Amino acid sequence: MEQPMLQKAVIVGVNLNDRPDFDYAMEELRNLAEACNMEVVGELTQKAVKINGSHYLGTGKVHELSALAEGLEASTIIFNDELSPSQLRNLEGELQLRVIDRTILILDIFGERAQTREAQLQVEVAQLQYMLPRLVGLRESLGRQGGGSGLKNRGAGETKLELDRRRIEERISALQDDLEKLVARRQVQRKQRRKTGVPVVCLVGYTNAGKSSLMNALLARYMPDSAKQVLAKDMLFATLETSVRSIDLPDNKSFLLTDTVGFVSQLPHHLVKAFRSTLEEVAEADLLIQVVDYANPEYERLIEVTNETLKALGADHIPMAYAYNKTDLTGEAYPRAEGDAVYLSVKEEAGLEELVAVVKKRIFQDYVRCDVVIPFTEGRLVSYFNANGNVLATSYEPNGTRLAMECRQADYEKYRHLFVEPAAVE
């Protein structure tokens, strides 16, 4: 079976005031284009103090771009920044080629990857909100057919434009109504989870850093009988759905682990807005684990992008630990933990225990070590603490069962009046 011919594209970017991350942003744009099944055959950049308001690029560069695209037989031009409606219209008019920007590229990838009903609705809302102000450019050729003034004298193109706009607005409204119902259901689920008092740990980080792979590795290690693996692929935005799994540890402690959509620099505001209900999971976590692709030379920049996105979501106040993944590709020693940072390799399954130790230290601070004697008449408490605490030693005395254990402070306070002798709490 023959492979379909890839669309040839030229990527274009303006380096404003010598941005230190410009080269990486262009490399990322190339990766985004390839994720949309396009072959990047050329690149054009320009240094500038500000973006050209009408054409994004200066006039000379637009002519240079036209000649470059013609010479490389490219049919699509991809711009690194979001184009305004007028820039889009002017560039298409000058170049006579398909013109798209970083935003629509990311929206297209999200549209292709969305699996659940909620993700599909969120992506469609974002795509339509992006499209709405750009209809004039898309319909420019039809719009020129109209003339005169007043509703009765409108041309076919102008009427079509208005119909398109109305249909899109109605569609957005209907989709948002559907989304609100799904959001309400998600909020009920979150409220029920909070009632249980089980801590929530949320995986965040740049797309393709290994969040879903880390979740699967933790499930395989601590929940081997669980069939609830999540999708993990070596591609941008493989996961758009928020997945929540319970991790039960050997010492009877447990926490909920949440996997979220990956971040990327210049994540379109339409998308952040549409996915806000999904990303709210992040803002309600007890601990964030930022998964970092440590093998990426630009990993510090990727951490900055993630932190900026978290700030935009109002989640920058939540305690954070760092999982430096892919350390096996760096030549550095692993697994190792340094404070709240763990250097690991999910692929090699090395460093999982170290990461869980950091998580436990951060989220189980309400646990106390105690030594109690439970009367034989309260045997149910022995069963309770065996199931809900971490019993380190059991012995029997004339007046009851002595347990050396770790348990929640709340449980200790609740049942302490039943203990035969005072517990020594560390």
CSV table of C-alpha atoms in Angstrom, one decimal:
chain,number,residue,atom,x,y,z
A,1,MET,CA,0.0,0.0,0.0
A,2,GLU,CA,1.5,3.4,-1.1
A,3,GLN,CA,2.1,6.0,1.6
A,4,PRO,CA,0.1,9.2,1.0
A,5,MET,CA,2.2,12.1,-0.2
A,6,LEU,CA,3.0,14.5,2.6
A,7,GLN,CA,2.0,18.1,2.2
A,8,LYS,CA,5.1,20.3,1.8
A,9,ALA,CA,5.4,23.2,4.2
A,10,VAL,CA,7.6,26.1,5.0
A,11,ILE,CA,7.8,27.3,8.6
A,12,VAL,CA,8.2,31.0,9.3
A,13,GLY,CA,9.1,32.9,12.5
A,14,VAL,CA,10.0,36.4,13.7
A,15,ASN,CA,12.7,36.5,16.4
A,16,LEU,CA,11.6,39.5,18.5
A,17,ASN,CA,14.4,41.2,20.4
A,18,ASP,CA,16.6,38.1,20.2
A,19,ARG,CA,14.4,35.7,22.2
A,20,PRO,CA,16.7,33.1,23.9
A,21,ASP,CA,14.1,30.4,23.2
A,22,PHE,CA,13.5,31.3,19.5
A,23,ASP,CA,15.5,28.4,18.0
A,24,TYR,CA,13.7,25.9,20.2
A,25,ALA,CA,10.3,27.4,19.4
A,26,MET,CA,11.0,26.9,15.7
A,27,GLU,CA,12.2,23.4,16.2
A,28,GLU,CA,9.0,22.7,18.2
A,29,LEU,CA,6.9,24.2,15.3
A,30,ARG,CA,8.7,21.8,12.9
A,31,ASN,CA,7.7,18.9,15.3
A,32,LEU,CA,4.1,20.2,15.4
A,33,ALA,CA,3.9,20.3,11.6
A,34,GLU,CA,5.3,16.7,11.4
A,35,ALA,CA,2.6,15.6,14.0
A,36,CYS,CA,0.1,17.0,11.5
A,37,ASN,CA,1.6,14.8,8.7
A,38,MET,CA,3.3,17.7,6.9
A,39,GLU,CA,6.9,17.7,5.6
A,40,VAL,CA,8.8,20.8,6.5
A,41,VAL,CA,10.9,21.6,3.4
A,42,GLY,CA,12.1,25.1,4.3
A,43,GLU,CA,12.4,27.7,7.0
A,44,LEU,CA,12.4,31.5,6.9
A,45,THR,CA,13.2,33.7,9.9
A,46,GLN,CA,13.4,37.4,10.5
A,47,LYS,CA,14.9,39.4,13.4
A,48,ALA,CA,12.7,42.4,14.4
A,49,VAL,CA,11.8,44.7,17.2
A,50,LYS,CA,8.1,44.3,16.6
A,51,ILE,CA,5.7,42.3,14.5
A,52,ASN,CA,4.5,43.8,11.2
A,53,GLY,CA,0.9,44.7,11.9
A,54,SER,CA,-0.4,44.0,8.4
A,55,HIS,CA,1.7,41.0,7.2
A,56,TYR,CA,3.5,39.7,10.3
A,57,LEU,CA,6.7,39.9,8.2
A,58,GLY,CA,8.3,42.9,6.4
A,59,THR,CA,7.4,43.4,2.7
A,60,GLY,CA,10.8,42.2,1.5
A,61,LYS,CA,10.6,39.1,3.5
A,62,VAL,CA,7.1,38.3,2.2
A,63,HIS,CA,8.5,38.4,-1.4
A,64,GLU,CA,11.4,36.2,-0.3
A,65,LEU,CA,9.0,33.8,1.3
A,66,SER,CA,6.9,33.6,-1.9
A,67,ALA,CA,10.0,32.8,-4.0
A,68,LEU,CA,11.2,30.2,-1.4
A,69,ALA,CA,7.9,28.4,-1.3
A,70,GLU,CA,7.7,28.4,-5.1
A,71,GLY,CA,11.2,27.0,-5.4
A,72,LEU,CA,10.5,24.2,-2.9
A,73,GLU,CA,7.0,23.5,-4.3
A,74,ALA,CA,5.5,24.1,-0.9
A,75,SER,CA,1.7,24.4,-0.7
A,76,THR,CA,1.4,25.5,3.0
A,77,ILE,CA,3.1,28.3,5.0
A,78,ILE,CA,3.1,27.8,8.8
A,79,PHE,CA,3.7,30.8,11.0
A,80,ASN,CA,5.2,30.5,14.5
A,81,ASP,CA,2.8,33.0,16.2
A,82,GLU,CA,-1.0,33.4,16.1
A,83,LEU,CA,-1.9,35.5,13.1
A,84,SER,CA,-4.6,38.2,13.4
A,85,PRO,CA,-7.5,37.9,11.0
A,86,SER,CA,-6.1,40.8,8.8
A,87,GLN,CA,-2.6,39.3,8.7
A,88,LEU,CA,-4.1,35.9,7.6
A,89,ARG,CA,-6.1,37.6,4.9
A,90,ASN,CA,-3.2,39.7,3.6
A,91,LEU,CA,-0.7,36.9,3.6
A,92,GLU,CA,-3.1,34.6,1.7
A,93,GLY,CA,-3.7,37.4,-0.8
A,94,GLU,CA,0.0,38.0,-1.3
A,95,LEU,CA,1.2,34.4,-1.3
A,96,GLN,CA,-1.7,32.6,-3.0
A,97,LEU,CA,-1.0,29.6,-0.7
A,98,ARG,CA,-2.6,28.0,2.3
A,99,VAL,CA,-1.5,30.0,5.4
A,100,ILE,CA,-1.9,28.6,8.9
A,101,ASP,CA,-0.4,29.5,12.3
A,102,ARG,CA,0.9,27.7,15.4
A,103,THR,CA,-2.5,27.9,17.0
A,104,ILE,CA,-4.5,26.1,14.3
A,105,LEU,CA,-1.7,23.5,14.1
A,106,ILE,CA,-2.1,22.7,17.8
A,107,LEU,CA,-5.9,22.7,17.5
A,108,ASP,CA,-5.7,20.3,14.6
A,109,ILE,CA,-3.5,17.9,16.6
A,110,PHE,CA,-5.9,18.1,19.5
A,111,GLY,CA,-8.8,17.4,17.2
A,112,GLU,CA,-7.1,14.3,15.8
A,113,ARG,CA,-6.1,13.0,19.3
A,114,ALA,CA,-9.4,13.6,21.2
A,115,GLN,CA,-11.0,10.3,22.1
A,116,THR,CA,-13.6,11.1,24.8
A,117,ARG,CA,-16.8,13.1,24.2
A,118,GLU,CA,-15.6,15.8,26.6
A,119,ALA,CA,-12.2,16.2,24.9
A,120,GLN,CA,-13.9,16.3,21.4
A,121,LEU,CA,-16.4,19.0,22.6
A,122,GLN,CA,-13.6,21.1,24.1
A,123,VAL,CA,-11.5,20.9,21.0
A,124,GLU,CA,-14.4,21.8,18.7
A,125,VAL,CA,-15.3,24.8,20.9
A,126,ALA,CA,-11.7,26.0,20.7
A,127,GLN,CA,-11.5,25.5,16.9
A,128,LEU,CA,-14.8,27.4,16.3
A,129,GLN,CA,-13.7,30.3,18.6
A,130,TYR,CA,-10.5,30.6,16.7
A,131,MET,CA,-12.3,30.5,13.3
A,132,LEU,CA,-15.1,33.0,14.1
A,133,PRO,CA,-13.1,36.3,13.8
A,134,ARG,CA,-11.2,34.9,10.8
A,135,LEU,CA,-14.3,34.2,8.6
A,136,VAL,CA,-13.8,37.4,6.7
A,137,GLY,CA,-10.4,36.1,5.4
A,138,LEU,CA,-11.8,32.7,4.7
A,139,ARG,CA,-14.7,34.2,2.8
A,140,GLU,CA,-13.0,37.2,1.3
A,141,SER,CA,-13.6,36.0,-2.3
A,142,LEU,CA,-17.3,35.6,-1.7
A,143,GLY,CA,-17.6,38.8,0.3
A,144,ARG,CA,-16.3,40.8,-2.7
A,145,GLN,CA,-19.4,39.7,-4.7
A,146,GLY,CA,-21.7,41.8,-2.5
A,147,GLY,CA,-22.4,45.6,-2.8
A,148,GLY,CA,-24.7,48.4,-1.9
A,149,SER,CA,-26.1,49.0,1.5
A,150,GLY,CA,-29.0,47.6,3.6
A,151,LEU,CA,-30.0,44.0,4.1
A,152,LYS,CA,-31.9,43.6,0.8
A,153,ASN,CA,-28.9,44.6,-1.3
A,154,ARG,CA,-26.4,42.2,0.3
A,155,GLY,CA,-24.4,40.0,-2.1
A,156,ALA,CA,-24.4,36.2,-1.9
A,157,GLY,CA,-21.0,36.2,-0.4
A,158,GLU,CA,-21.9,38.7,2.4
A,159,THR,CA,-25.1,36.8,3.2
A,160,LYS,CA,-23.1,33.5,3.3
A,161,LEU,CA,-20.6,35.1,5.7
A,162,GLU,CA,-23.4,36.1,8.1
A,163,LEU,CA,-25.0,32.7,7.9
A,164,ASP,CA,-21.7,31.0,8.6
A,165,ARG,CA,-21.1,33.4,11.6
A,166,ARG,CA,-24.6,32.7,13.0
A,167,ARG,CA,-24.2,28.9,12.6
A,168,ILE,CA,-20.8,29.0,14.3
A,169,GLU,CA,-22.1,31.1,17.2
A,170,GLU,CA,-25.1,28.7,17.6
A,171,ARG,CA,-22.9,25.7,17.5
A,172,ILE,CA,-20.5,27.1,20.1
A,173,SER,CA,-23.5,27.8,22.4
A,174,ALA,CA,-24.8,24.3,22.0
A,175,LEU,CA,-21.4,22.7,22.6
A,176,GLN,CA,-20.9,24.9,25.7
A,177,ASP,CA,-24.3,23.7,27.1
A,178,ASP,CA,-23.2,20.1,26.6
A,179,LEU,CA,-19.8,20.8,28.2
A,180,GLU,CA,-21.4,22.4,31.2
A,181,LYS,CA,-23.3,19.1,31.9
A,182,LEU,CA,-20.1,17.1,31.7
A,183,VAL,CA,-18.3,19.7,33.9
A,184,ALA,CA,-21.0,19.5,36.5
A,185,ARG,CA,-20.6,15.7,36.6
A,186,ARG,CA,-16.8,16.0,36.9
A,187,GLN,CA,-17.2,18.5,39.8
A,188,VAL,CA,-19.5,16.0,41.6
A,189,GLN,CA,-16.8,13.3,41.1
A,190,ARG,CA,-14.2,15.6,42.5
A,191,LYS,CA,-16.4,16.5,45.5
A,192,GLN,CA,-16.9,12.8,46.3
A,193,ARG,CA,-13.1,12.2,46.1
A,194,ARG,CA,-12.4,15.1,48.5
A,195,LYS,CA,-14.9,13.6,51.0
A,196,THR,CA,-12.9,10.4,51.2
A,197,GLY,CA,-9.9,12.4,52.4
A,198,VAL,CA,-7.6,10.5,50.0
A,199,PRO,CA,-4.7,12.8,48.8
A,200,VAL,CA,-4.6,13.7,45.1
A,201,VAL,CA,-1.3,13.8,43.3
A,202,CYS,CA,-1.3,15.3,39.8
A,203,LEU,CA,1.2,14.6,37.0
A,204,VAL,CA,2.0,17.8,35.0
A,205,GLY,CA,4.6,18.7,32.5
A,206,TYR,CA,5.5,19.3,28.9
A,207,THR,CA,3.9,17.2,26.2
A,208,ASN,CA,5.8,13.9,25.6
A,209,ALA,CA,7.8,14.1,28.8
A,210,GLY,CA,6.6,10.7,29.9
A,211,LYS,CA,3.6,11.5,32.2
A,212,SER,CA,1.4,8.6,31.0
A,213,SER,CA,4.3,6.2,30.9
A,214,LEU,CA,5.1,7.1,34.5
A,215,MET,CA,1.5,6.5,35.6
A,216,ASN,CA,1.5,3.1,33.9
A,217,ALA,CA,4.8,2.2,35.5
A,218,LEU,CA,3.5,3.1,39.0
A,219,LEU,CA,0.3,1.1,38.3
A,220,ALA,CA,2.4,-1.9,37.2
A,221,ARG,CA,4.6,-1.7,40.3
A,222,TYR,CA,2.0,-1.1,43.0
A,223,MET,CA,-1.3,-2.3,41.4
A,224,PRO,CA,-0.1,-5.3,39.3
A,225,ASP,CA,-3.7,-6.7,39.0
A,226,SER,CA,-5.0,-3.4,37.7
A,227,ALA,CA,-6.1,-3.4,34.1
A,228,LYS,CA,-6.4,0.4,34.0
A,229,GLN,CA,-3.3,1.4,32.0
A,230,VAL,CA,-3.5,4.7,30.1
A,231,LEU,CA,-2.5,5.5,26.6
A,232,ALA,CA,1.2,6.3,26.3
A,233,LYS,CA,2.8,7.0,23.0
A,234,ASP,CA,6.0,8.8,21.8
A,235,MET,CA,4.1,11.7,20.2
A,236,LEU,CA,3.0,15.2,21.0
A,237,PHE,CA,-0.3,15.4,22.9
A,238,ALA,CA,-0.9,11.6,23.0
A,239,THR,CA,-3.1,12.2,26.1
A,240,LEU,CA,-5.9,14.7,26.1
A,241,GLU,CA,-8.1,13.0,28.7
A,242,THR,CA,-7.6,13.4,32.4
A,243,SER,CA,-7.1,9.9,33.9
A,244,VAL,CA,-7.5,9.2,37.6
A,245,ARG,CA,-6.1,6.0,39.2
A,246,SER,CA,-5.8,4.9,42.8
A,247,ILE,CA,-2.3,3.8,43.9
A,248,ASP,CA,-2.4,1.6,47.0
A,249,LEU,CA,0.9,1.3,48.7
A,250,PRO,CA,2.1,-1.8,50.8
A,251,ASP,CA,1.8,0.1,54.1
A,252,ASN,CA,-1.9,0.7,53.6
A,253,LYS,CA,-1.5,4.3,52.5
A,254,SER,CA,-3.1,5.2,49.2
A,255,PHE,CA,-3.4,8.3,47.0
A,256,LEU,CA,-5.1,9.2,43.7
A,257,LEU,CA,-2.8,9.8,40.8
A,258,THR,CA,-4.1,12.1,38.0
A,259,ASP,CA,-2.6,12.3,34.5
A,260,THR,CA,-3.3,15.6,32.6
A,261,VAL,CA,-3.0,17.0,29.1
A,262,GLY,CA,0.6,18.0,28.3
A,263,PHE,CA,1.7,21.6,28.0
A,264,VAL,CA,3.5,23.3,25.2
A,265,SER,CA,4.9,26.8,24.7
A,266,GLN,CA,2.3,29.3,23.5
A,267,LEU,CA,-0.6,26.9,24.3
A,268,PRO,CA,-3.5,28.7,22.5
A,269,HIS,CA,-5.7,30.6,24.9
A,270,HIS,CA,-8.8,29.2,23.1
A,271,LEU,CA,-7.5,25.8,24.1
A,272,VAL,CA,-6.7,26.7,27.7
A,273,LYS,CA,-10.1,28.2,28.1
A,274,ALA,CA,-11.9,25.2,26.5
A,275,PHE,CA,-9.9,22.7,28.6
A,276,ARG,CA,-10.2,24.7,31.8
A,277,SER,CA,-12.6,22.2,33.4
A,278,THR,CA,-10.2,19.4,32.6
A,279,LEU,CA,-7.2,21.3,33.8
A,280,GLU,CA,-9.0,22.3,37.0
A,281,GLU,CA,-8.0,18.9,38.3
A,282,VAL,CA,-4.5,20.4,38.6
A,283,ALA,CA,-5.6,23.3,40.8
A,284,GLU,CA,-7.3,21.0,43.3
A,285,ALA,CA,-4.4,18.6,43.8
A,286,ASP,CA,-2.5,18.1,47.1
A,287,LEU,CA,0.8,17.7,45.3
A,288,LEU,CA,2.0,18.2,41.7
A,289,ILE,CA,4.7,16.0,40.2
A,290,GLN,CA,6.3,17.9,37.3
A,291,VAL,CA,7.6,15.2,34.8
A,292,VAL,CA,10.6,16.6,33.0
A,293,ASP,CA,12.3,15.2,29.8
A,294,TYR,CA,15.8,15.5,31.4
A,295,ALA,CA,17.4,14.3,28.1
A,296,ASN,CA,16.1,17.4,26.3
A,297,PRO,CA,18.9,20.1,26.2
A,298,GLU,CA,16.1,22.7,26.6
A,299,TYR,CA,14.6,21.0,29.7
A,300,GLU,CA,15.0,24.2,31.8
A,301,ARG,CA,12.9,26.2,29.3
A,302,LEU,CA,10.3,23.4,29.3
A,303,ILE,CA,10.0,23.7,33.1
A,304,GLU,CA,9.5,27.5,32.7
A,305,VAL,CA,6.7,26.9,30.2
A,306,THR,CA,5.0,24.4,32.5
A,307,ASN,CA,5.3,26.8,35.5
A,308,GLU,CA,3.9,29.7,33.4
A,309,THR,CA,0.9,27.5,32.4
A,310,LEU,CA,0.3,26.4,36.0
A,311,LYS,CA,0.3,30.1,37.0
A,312,ALA,CA,-2.3,30.9,34.4
A,313,LEU,CA,-4.4,28.1,35.8
A,314,GLY,CA,-4.1,29.4,39.3
A,315,ALA,CA,-2.2,26.3,40.4
A,316,ASP,CA,1.2,27.8,41.1
A,317,HIS,CA,0.7,27.7,44.9
A,318,ILE,CA,0.5,23.9,45.1
A,319,PRO,CA,3.5,22.0,46.4
A,320,MET,CA,5.6,20.4,43.7
A,321,ALA,CA,8.1,17.6,43.3
A,322,TYR,CA,10.1,17.0,40.1
A,323,ALA,CA,10.5,13.7,38.3
A,324,TYR,CA,13.5,14.1,35.9
A,325,ASN,CA,12.7,11.3,33.4
A,326,LYS,CA,14.9,9.8,30.7
A,327,THR,CA,18.0,10.3,32.9
A,328,ASP,CA,19.3,7.0,31.3
A,329,LEU,CA,19.9,9.0,28.1
A,330,THR,CA,22.1,11.7,29.9
A,331,GLY,CA,25.0,9.6,31.2
A,332,GLU,CA,24.2,10.8,34.8
A,333,ALA,CA,23.8,8.5,37.8
A,334,TYR,CA,20.2,7.3,38.5
A,335,PRO,CA,18.1,6.6,40.3
A,336,ARG,CA,18.7,9.2,42.9
A,337,ALA,CA,16.7,11.7,44.9
A,338,GLU,CA,17.8,15.2,45.9
A,339,GLY,CA,15.3,16.9,48.1
A,340,ASP,CA,12.1,17.1,46.0
A,341,ALA,CA,13.8,16.1,42.8
A,342,VAL,CA,14.1,12.5,41.7
A,343,TYR,CA,16.3,11.5,38.7
A,344,LEU,CA,14.8,8.4,37.2
A,345,SER,CA,14.1,6.3,34.0
A,346,VAL,CA,10.5,5.2,33.5
A,347,LYS,CA,11.6,3.1,30.6
A,348,GLU,CA,14.1,1.2,32.8
A,349,GLU,CA,11.6,1.3,35.7
A,350,ALA,CA,14.3,2.7,37.9
A,351,GLY,CA,13.5,5.4,40.5
A,352,LEU,CA,9.9,4.6,41.1
A,353,GLU,CA,10.4,3.8,44.8
A,354,GLU,CA,12.5,7.0,45.3
A,355,LEU,CA,9.7,9.0,43.7
A,356,VAL,CA,7.0,7.4,45.9
A,357,ALA,CA,9.1,8.1,49.0
A,358,VAL,CA,9.2,11.8,48.1
A,359,VAL,CA,5.4,11.7,47.5
A,360,LYS,CA,4.7,10.0,50.8
A,361,LYS,CA,6.9,12.5,52.7
A,362,ARG,CA,4.9,15.4,51.2
A,363,ILE,CA,1.3,14.1,51.3
A,364,PHE,CA,1.2,11.9,54.4
A,365,GLN,CA,2.2,14.6,56.9
A,366,ASP,CA,-0.9,14.0,59.0
A,367,TYR,CA,0.3,10.5,60.0
A,368,VAL,CA,1.7,9.9,63.5
A,369,ARG,CA,3.8,7.1,65.0
A,370,CYS,CA,2.2,5.7,68.1
A,371,ASP,CA,2.3,2.7,70.5
A,372,VAL,CA,-1.1,1.9,71.9
A,373,VAL,CA,-2.9,-0.9,73.8
A,374,ILE,CA,-6.3,-1.8,72.6
A,375,PRO,CA,-8.6,-3.7,75.0
A,376,PHE,CA,-9.6,-7.2,73.9
A,377,THR,CA,-13.3,-6.0,74.0
A,378,GLU,CA,-12.4,-3.5,71.2
A,379,GLY,CA,-11.0,-6.1,68.8
A,380,ARG,CA,-12.7,-4.3,65.9
A,381,LEU,CA,-10.1,-1.5,66.3
A,382,VAL,CA,-7.2,-3.9,65.8
A,383,SER,CA,-8.8,-4.9,62.5
A,384,TYR,CA,-9.5,-1.2,61.6
A,385,PHE,CA,-5.8,-0.2,62.2
A,386,ASN,CA,-4.5,-3.2,60.3
A,387,ALA,CA,-6.7,-2.2,57.3
A,388,ASN,CA,-6.2,1.6,57.6
A,389,GLY,CA,-2.9,2.1,59.2
A,390,ASN,CA,0.6,0.7,59.0
A,391,VAL,CA,1.1,-1.7,61.9
A,392,LEU,CA,4.8,-2.2,62.5
A,393,ALA,CA,4.6,-4.7,65.4
A,394,THR,CA,1.8,-6.5,67.3
A,395,SER,CA,2.1,-8.0,70.8
A,396,TYR,CA,-0.3,-9.2,73.5
A,397,GLU,CA,-0.6,-8.0,77.1
A,398,PRO,CA,-2.9,-9.0,79.9
A,399,ASN,CA,-5.1,-6.0,79.3
A,400,GLY,CA,-5.2,-5.9,75.5
A,401,THR,CA,-3.3,-5.9,72.1
A,402,ARG,CA,-0.3,-3.6,71.8
A,403,LEU,CA,0.2,-2.1,68.4
A,404,ALA,CA,3.3,-0.1,67.3
A,405,MET,CA,2.0,1.7,64.2
A,406,GLU,CA,1.6,4.7,61.9
A,407,CYS,CA,-1.9,6.0,61.5
A,408,ARG,CA,-3.7,9.2,60.6
A,409,GLN,CA,-3.7,11.9,63.4
A,410,ALA,CA,-7.5,12.1,63.0
A,411,ASP,CA,-7.9,8.3,63.6
A,412,TYR,CA,-5.6,8.5,66.6
A,413,GLU,CA,-7.5,11.4,68.1
A,414,LYS,CA,-10.9,9.7,67.4
A,415,TYR,CA,-10.1,6.4,69.2
A,416,ARG,CA,-7.6,7.5,71.8
A,417,HIS,CA,-10.2,7.5,74.6
A,418,LEU,CA,-10.6,3.7,74.1
A,419,PHE,CA,-6.9,2.9,74.5
A,420,VAL,CA,-5.9,1.3,77.9
A,421,GLU,CA,-2.8,3.4,78.4
A,422,PRO,CA,-1.7,6.7,76.9
A,423,ALA,CA,0.1,6.4,73.6
A,424,ALA,CA,3.5,7.9,73.1
A,425,VAL,CA,3.2,10.0,70.0
A,426,GLU,CA,6.4,10.9,68.2
